[in-house]
XYZ file of C-alpha atoms in Angstrom:
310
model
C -43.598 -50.135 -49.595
C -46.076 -51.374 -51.946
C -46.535 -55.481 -51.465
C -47.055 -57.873 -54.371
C -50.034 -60.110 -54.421
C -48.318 -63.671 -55.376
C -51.099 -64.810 -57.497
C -48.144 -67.738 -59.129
C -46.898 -68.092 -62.393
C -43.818 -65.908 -63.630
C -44.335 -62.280 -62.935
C -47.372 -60.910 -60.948
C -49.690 -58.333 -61.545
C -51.903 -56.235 -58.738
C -55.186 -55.492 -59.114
C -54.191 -51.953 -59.284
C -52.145 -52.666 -62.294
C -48.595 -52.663 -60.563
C -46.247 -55.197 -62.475
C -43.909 -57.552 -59.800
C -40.779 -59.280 -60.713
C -40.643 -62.668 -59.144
C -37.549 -63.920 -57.162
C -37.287 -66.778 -60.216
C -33.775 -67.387 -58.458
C -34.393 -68.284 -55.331
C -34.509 -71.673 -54.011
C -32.056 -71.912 -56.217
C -28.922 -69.594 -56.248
C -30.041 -68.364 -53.045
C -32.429 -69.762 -50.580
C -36.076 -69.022 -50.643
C -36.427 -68.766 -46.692
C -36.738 -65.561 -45.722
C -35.552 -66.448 -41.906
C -32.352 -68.162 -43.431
C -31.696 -65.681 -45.858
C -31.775 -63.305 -43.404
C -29.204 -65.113 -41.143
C -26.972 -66.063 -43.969
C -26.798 -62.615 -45.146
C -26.258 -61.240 -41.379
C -23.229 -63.784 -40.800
C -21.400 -62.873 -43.895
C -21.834 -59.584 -43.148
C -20.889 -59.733 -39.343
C -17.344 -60.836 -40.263
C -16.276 -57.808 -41.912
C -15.408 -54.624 -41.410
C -16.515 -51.474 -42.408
C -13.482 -49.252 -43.952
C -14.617 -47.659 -46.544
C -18.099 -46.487 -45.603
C -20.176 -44.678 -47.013
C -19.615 -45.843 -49.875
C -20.891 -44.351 -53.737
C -20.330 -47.097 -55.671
C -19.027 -50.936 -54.900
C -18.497 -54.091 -57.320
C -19.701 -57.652 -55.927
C -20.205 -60.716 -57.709
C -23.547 -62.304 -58.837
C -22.588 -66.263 -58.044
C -24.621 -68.707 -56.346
C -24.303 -67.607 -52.702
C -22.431 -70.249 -51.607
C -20.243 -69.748 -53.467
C -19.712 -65.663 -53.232
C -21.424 -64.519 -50.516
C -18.740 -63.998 -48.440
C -17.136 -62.269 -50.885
C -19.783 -60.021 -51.855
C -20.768 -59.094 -47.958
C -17.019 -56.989 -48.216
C -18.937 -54.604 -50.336
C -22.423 -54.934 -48.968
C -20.764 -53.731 -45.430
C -19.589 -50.234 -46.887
C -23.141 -49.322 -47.564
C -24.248 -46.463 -45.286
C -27.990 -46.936 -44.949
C -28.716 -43.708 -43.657
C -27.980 -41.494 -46.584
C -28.538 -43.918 -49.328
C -32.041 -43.335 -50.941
C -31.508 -44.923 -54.361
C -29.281 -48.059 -55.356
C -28.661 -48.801 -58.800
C -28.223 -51.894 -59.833
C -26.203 -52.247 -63.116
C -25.471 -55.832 -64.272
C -24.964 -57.248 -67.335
C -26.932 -59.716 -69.628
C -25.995 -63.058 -70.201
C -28.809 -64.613 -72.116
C -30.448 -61.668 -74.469
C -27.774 -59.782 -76.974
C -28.139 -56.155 -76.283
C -26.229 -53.465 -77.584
C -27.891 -50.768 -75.068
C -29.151 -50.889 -71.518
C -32.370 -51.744 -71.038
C -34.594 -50.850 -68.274
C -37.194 -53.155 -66.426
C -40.882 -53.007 -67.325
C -41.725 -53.775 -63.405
C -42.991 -51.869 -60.546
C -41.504 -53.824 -57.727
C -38.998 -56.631 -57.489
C -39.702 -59.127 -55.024
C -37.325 -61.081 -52.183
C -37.552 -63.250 -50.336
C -36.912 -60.683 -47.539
C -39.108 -57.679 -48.888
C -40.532 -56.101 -51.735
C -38.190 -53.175 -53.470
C -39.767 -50.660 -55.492
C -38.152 -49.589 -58.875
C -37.747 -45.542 -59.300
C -39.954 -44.568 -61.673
C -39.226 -41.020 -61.616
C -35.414 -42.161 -62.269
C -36.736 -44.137 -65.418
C -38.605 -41.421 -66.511
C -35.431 -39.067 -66.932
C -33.339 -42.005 -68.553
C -36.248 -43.136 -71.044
C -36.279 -39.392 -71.677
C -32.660 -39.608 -73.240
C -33.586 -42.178 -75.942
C -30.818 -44.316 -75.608
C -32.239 -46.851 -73.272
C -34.818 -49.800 -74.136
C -37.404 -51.935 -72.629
C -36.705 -55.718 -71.347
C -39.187 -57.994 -70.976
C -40.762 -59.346 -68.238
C -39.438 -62.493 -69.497
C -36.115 -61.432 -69.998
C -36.157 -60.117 -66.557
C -36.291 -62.815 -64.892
C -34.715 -65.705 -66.653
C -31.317 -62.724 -65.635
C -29.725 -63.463 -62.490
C -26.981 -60.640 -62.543
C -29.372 -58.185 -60.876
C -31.224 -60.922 -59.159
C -28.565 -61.556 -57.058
C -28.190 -58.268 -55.422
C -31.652 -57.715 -54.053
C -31.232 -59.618 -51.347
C -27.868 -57.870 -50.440
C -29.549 -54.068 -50.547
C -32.565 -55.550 -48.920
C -30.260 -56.626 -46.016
C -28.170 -53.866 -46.602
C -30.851 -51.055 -46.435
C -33.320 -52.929 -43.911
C -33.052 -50.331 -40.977
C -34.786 -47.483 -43.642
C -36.282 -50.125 -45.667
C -39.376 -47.450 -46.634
C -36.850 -45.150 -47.810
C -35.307 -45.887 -50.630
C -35.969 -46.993 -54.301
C -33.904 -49.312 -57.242
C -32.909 -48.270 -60.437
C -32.078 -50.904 -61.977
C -30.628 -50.782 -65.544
C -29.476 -54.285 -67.633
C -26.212 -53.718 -69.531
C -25.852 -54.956 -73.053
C -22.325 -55.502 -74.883
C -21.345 -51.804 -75.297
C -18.819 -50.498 -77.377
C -15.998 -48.098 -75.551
C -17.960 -44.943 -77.375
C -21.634 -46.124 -75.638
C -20.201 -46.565 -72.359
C -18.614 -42.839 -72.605
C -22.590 -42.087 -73.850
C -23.844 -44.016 -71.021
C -21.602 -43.294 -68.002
C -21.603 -39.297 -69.070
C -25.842 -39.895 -68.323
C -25.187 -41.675 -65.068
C -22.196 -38.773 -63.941
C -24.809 -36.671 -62.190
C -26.479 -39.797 -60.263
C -22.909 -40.634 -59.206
C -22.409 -37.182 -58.227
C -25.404 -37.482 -55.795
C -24.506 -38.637 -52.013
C -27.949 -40.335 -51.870
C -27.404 -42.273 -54.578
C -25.616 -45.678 -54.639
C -24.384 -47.271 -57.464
C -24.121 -51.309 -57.744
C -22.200 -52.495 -60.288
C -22.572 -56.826 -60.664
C -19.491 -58.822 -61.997
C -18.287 -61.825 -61.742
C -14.225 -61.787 -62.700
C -12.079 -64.249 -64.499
C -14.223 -67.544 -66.188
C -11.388 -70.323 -66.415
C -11.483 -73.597 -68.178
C -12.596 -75.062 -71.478
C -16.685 -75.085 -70.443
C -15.909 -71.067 -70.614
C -13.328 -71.338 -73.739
C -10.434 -69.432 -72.068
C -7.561 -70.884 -70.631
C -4.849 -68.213 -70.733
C -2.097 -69.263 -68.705
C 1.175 -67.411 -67.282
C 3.641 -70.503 -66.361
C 5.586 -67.949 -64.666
C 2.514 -67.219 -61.808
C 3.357 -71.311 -60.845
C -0.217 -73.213 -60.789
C -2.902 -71.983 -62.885
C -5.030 -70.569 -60.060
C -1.928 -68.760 -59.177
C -1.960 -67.214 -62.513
C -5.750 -66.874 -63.042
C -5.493 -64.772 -59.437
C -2.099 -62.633 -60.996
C -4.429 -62.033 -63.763
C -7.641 -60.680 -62.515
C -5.548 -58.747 -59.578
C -4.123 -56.771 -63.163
C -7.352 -55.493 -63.497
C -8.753 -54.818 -60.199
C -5.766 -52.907 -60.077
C -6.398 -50.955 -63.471
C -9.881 -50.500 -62.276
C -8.376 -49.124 -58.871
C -6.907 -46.064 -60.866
C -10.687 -45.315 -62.507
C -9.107 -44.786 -66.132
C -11.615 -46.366 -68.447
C -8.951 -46.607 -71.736
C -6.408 -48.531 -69.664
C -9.027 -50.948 -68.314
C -10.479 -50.964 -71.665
C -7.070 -51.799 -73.541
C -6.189 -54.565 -70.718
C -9.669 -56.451 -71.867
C -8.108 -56.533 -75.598
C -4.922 -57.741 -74.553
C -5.852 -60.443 -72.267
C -9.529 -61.099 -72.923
C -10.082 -61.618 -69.233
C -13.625 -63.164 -69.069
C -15.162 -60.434 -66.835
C -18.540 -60.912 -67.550
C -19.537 -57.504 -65.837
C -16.741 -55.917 -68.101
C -19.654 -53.346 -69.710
C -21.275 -52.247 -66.289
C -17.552 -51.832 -65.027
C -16.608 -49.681 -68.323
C -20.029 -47.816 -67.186
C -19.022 -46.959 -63.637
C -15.326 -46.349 -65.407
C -16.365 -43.528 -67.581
C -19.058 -41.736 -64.885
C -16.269 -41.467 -62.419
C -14.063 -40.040 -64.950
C -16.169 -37.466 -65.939
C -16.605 -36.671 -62.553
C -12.617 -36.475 -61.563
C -12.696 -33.861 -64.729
C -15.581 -31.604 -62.774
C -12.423 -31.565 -59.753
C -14.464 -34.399 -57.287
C -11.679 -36.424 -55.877
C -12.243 -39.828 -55.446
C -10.591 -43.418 -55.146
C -11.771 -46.899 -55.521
C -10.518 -50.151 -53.732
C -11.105 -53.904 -53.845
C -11.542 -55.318 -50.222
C -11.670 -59.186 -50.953
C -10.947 -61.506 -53.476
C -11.983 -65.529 -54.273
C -11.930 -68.185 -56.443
C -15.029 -71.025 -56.823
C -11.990 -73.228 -56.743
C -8.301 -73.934 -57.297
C -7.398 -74.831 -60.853
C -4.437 -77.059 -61.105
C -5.274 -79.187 -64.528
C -6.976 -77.825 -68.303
C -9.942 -80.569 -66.919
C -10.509 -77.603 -64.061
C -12.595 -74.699 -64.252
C -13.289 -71.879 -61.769
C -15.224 -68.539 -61.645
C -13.282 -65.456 -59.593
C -15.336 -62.784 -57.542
C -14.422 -59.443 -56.035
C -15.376 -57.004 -53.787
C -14.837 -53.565 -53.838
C -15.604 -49.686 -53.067
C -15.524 -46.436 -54.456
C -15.360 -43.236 -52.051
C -15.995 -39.832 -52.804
C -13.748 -37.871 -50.469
């Protein structure tokens, strides 16, 4: 893989004109030690099992580390290295209003493990549909949502680490008819064995800093109910029907801030189920920042899951 030439400042650029995305997030969310990276990744990983492997497409959070990595190593593990040649990475923005997707202007994102190196041939066929955009260097990398799982496929992918490209593809706040338009682009990627699909969400956002506090008395404590909650949707999601998970957001409002990449992967794999491919999609672990008890509590869920094509 190409290397960057770290030359400082925010985003790098070679001498040969190819345009790096920094790791702005780490030593930060995640640290900036490639040894300790490496060792915190391998121990989350180590402690779980690998059931539904190879996976096409899984759902893991985009927290701080410490605070999801466990959570998102259930995923990570169902990731067959070995026929995987493209991951993309579809996570949503939280800081620039976009009503498309937007893809990077980059050559190669950069970890604190190793360089990746973005598919250009892939962007060339989804810039060719005219319904993507550009996002700025800038943009880029004040997002974390992608960020966060580079270090994941890096780990994830390391044993054919020259093998494989990223695709990945910032989400804006889509209406139900653009993510039918954009998960009917992304069927025949899904379709692919060698492709694998990464789609970044955090689940429910409790507490008044986040301006929801829906709460179900009947669950017991609100953590209780927050759980009862976002285990609704993960199981909605399980059945891979778009409209239902679509018309549970309106009822409840659940703040799933990967809600749009989800509705994404939703639609593809419905389109696909229409063509005859059987599939099914299950969430492997779930977990709270913390237990909210009081309205002075907040808490952000994650969740881990995996889609098989059988």
């Amino acid at each position: 893989m190409l290397t960057c030439l770290n030359i400082g400042g925010s985003g790098t650029k070679m001498s040969n004109g190819v345009v790096c995305r920094e790791a702005s997030h780490a030593g930060s969310w995640y640290t900036a030690s490639g040894s300790q990276l490496n060792a915190q990744l391998e121990g989350w990983l180590s402690q779980v099992q690998s059931t539904r492997r190879p996976a096409r497409a899984i759902i893991a959070p985009h927290a701080g580390y410490t605070y999801c990595g466990s959570c998102a190593g259930h995923a990570y593990k169902q990731v067959d290295p070995s026929i995987t040649r493209r991951v993309f990475i579809l996570g949503p923005s939280h800081h620039v209003p976009l009503s498309r997707c937007a893809l990077s202007t980059a050559d190669i994102y950069r970890t604190p493990l190793y360089d990746l190196r973005i598919d250009q041939k892939i962007y060339g066929e989804l810039w060719k549909t005219g319904l993507f955009e550009r996002m700025s260097l800038q943009t880029d990398e004040d997002e974390h949502s992608i960020e966060m799982h580079l270090p994941y496929t890096a780990k994830a992918m390391e044993s054919h680490k020259d093998e494989f490209t990223i695709v990945p593809v910032l989400v804006g706040a889509l209406s139900n008819i653009k993510e039918q338009e954009f998960g009917k682009i992304f069927t025949k990627y899904l379709a692919d064995p060698s492709n694998l699909f990464v789609i970044s969400s955090d689940f429910c956002h409790w507490g008044q800093r986040f301006r929801y506090t829906y709460y179900d008395e009947s669950q017991g404590e609100i953590y209780r109910s927050i759980e009862n909650l976002d285990k609704m949707g993960m199981g909605i999601i399980e059945q891979l029907d778009p409209l239902s998970f679509s018309n549970y957001l309106k009822k409840y409002n659940n703040t799933i801030c990967g809600r749009h990449p989800i509705g994404v992967l939703l639609n593809a794999a419905a389109q696909l189920k229409e063509s005859g491919v059987n599939m099914s999609f299950t969430f492997l672990n779930y977990a709270q920042s913390s237990q909210c008890r009081s309205w002075q509590d907040s808490s952000v869920s994650y969740a881990a899951g995996a889609l098989m094509v059988h």
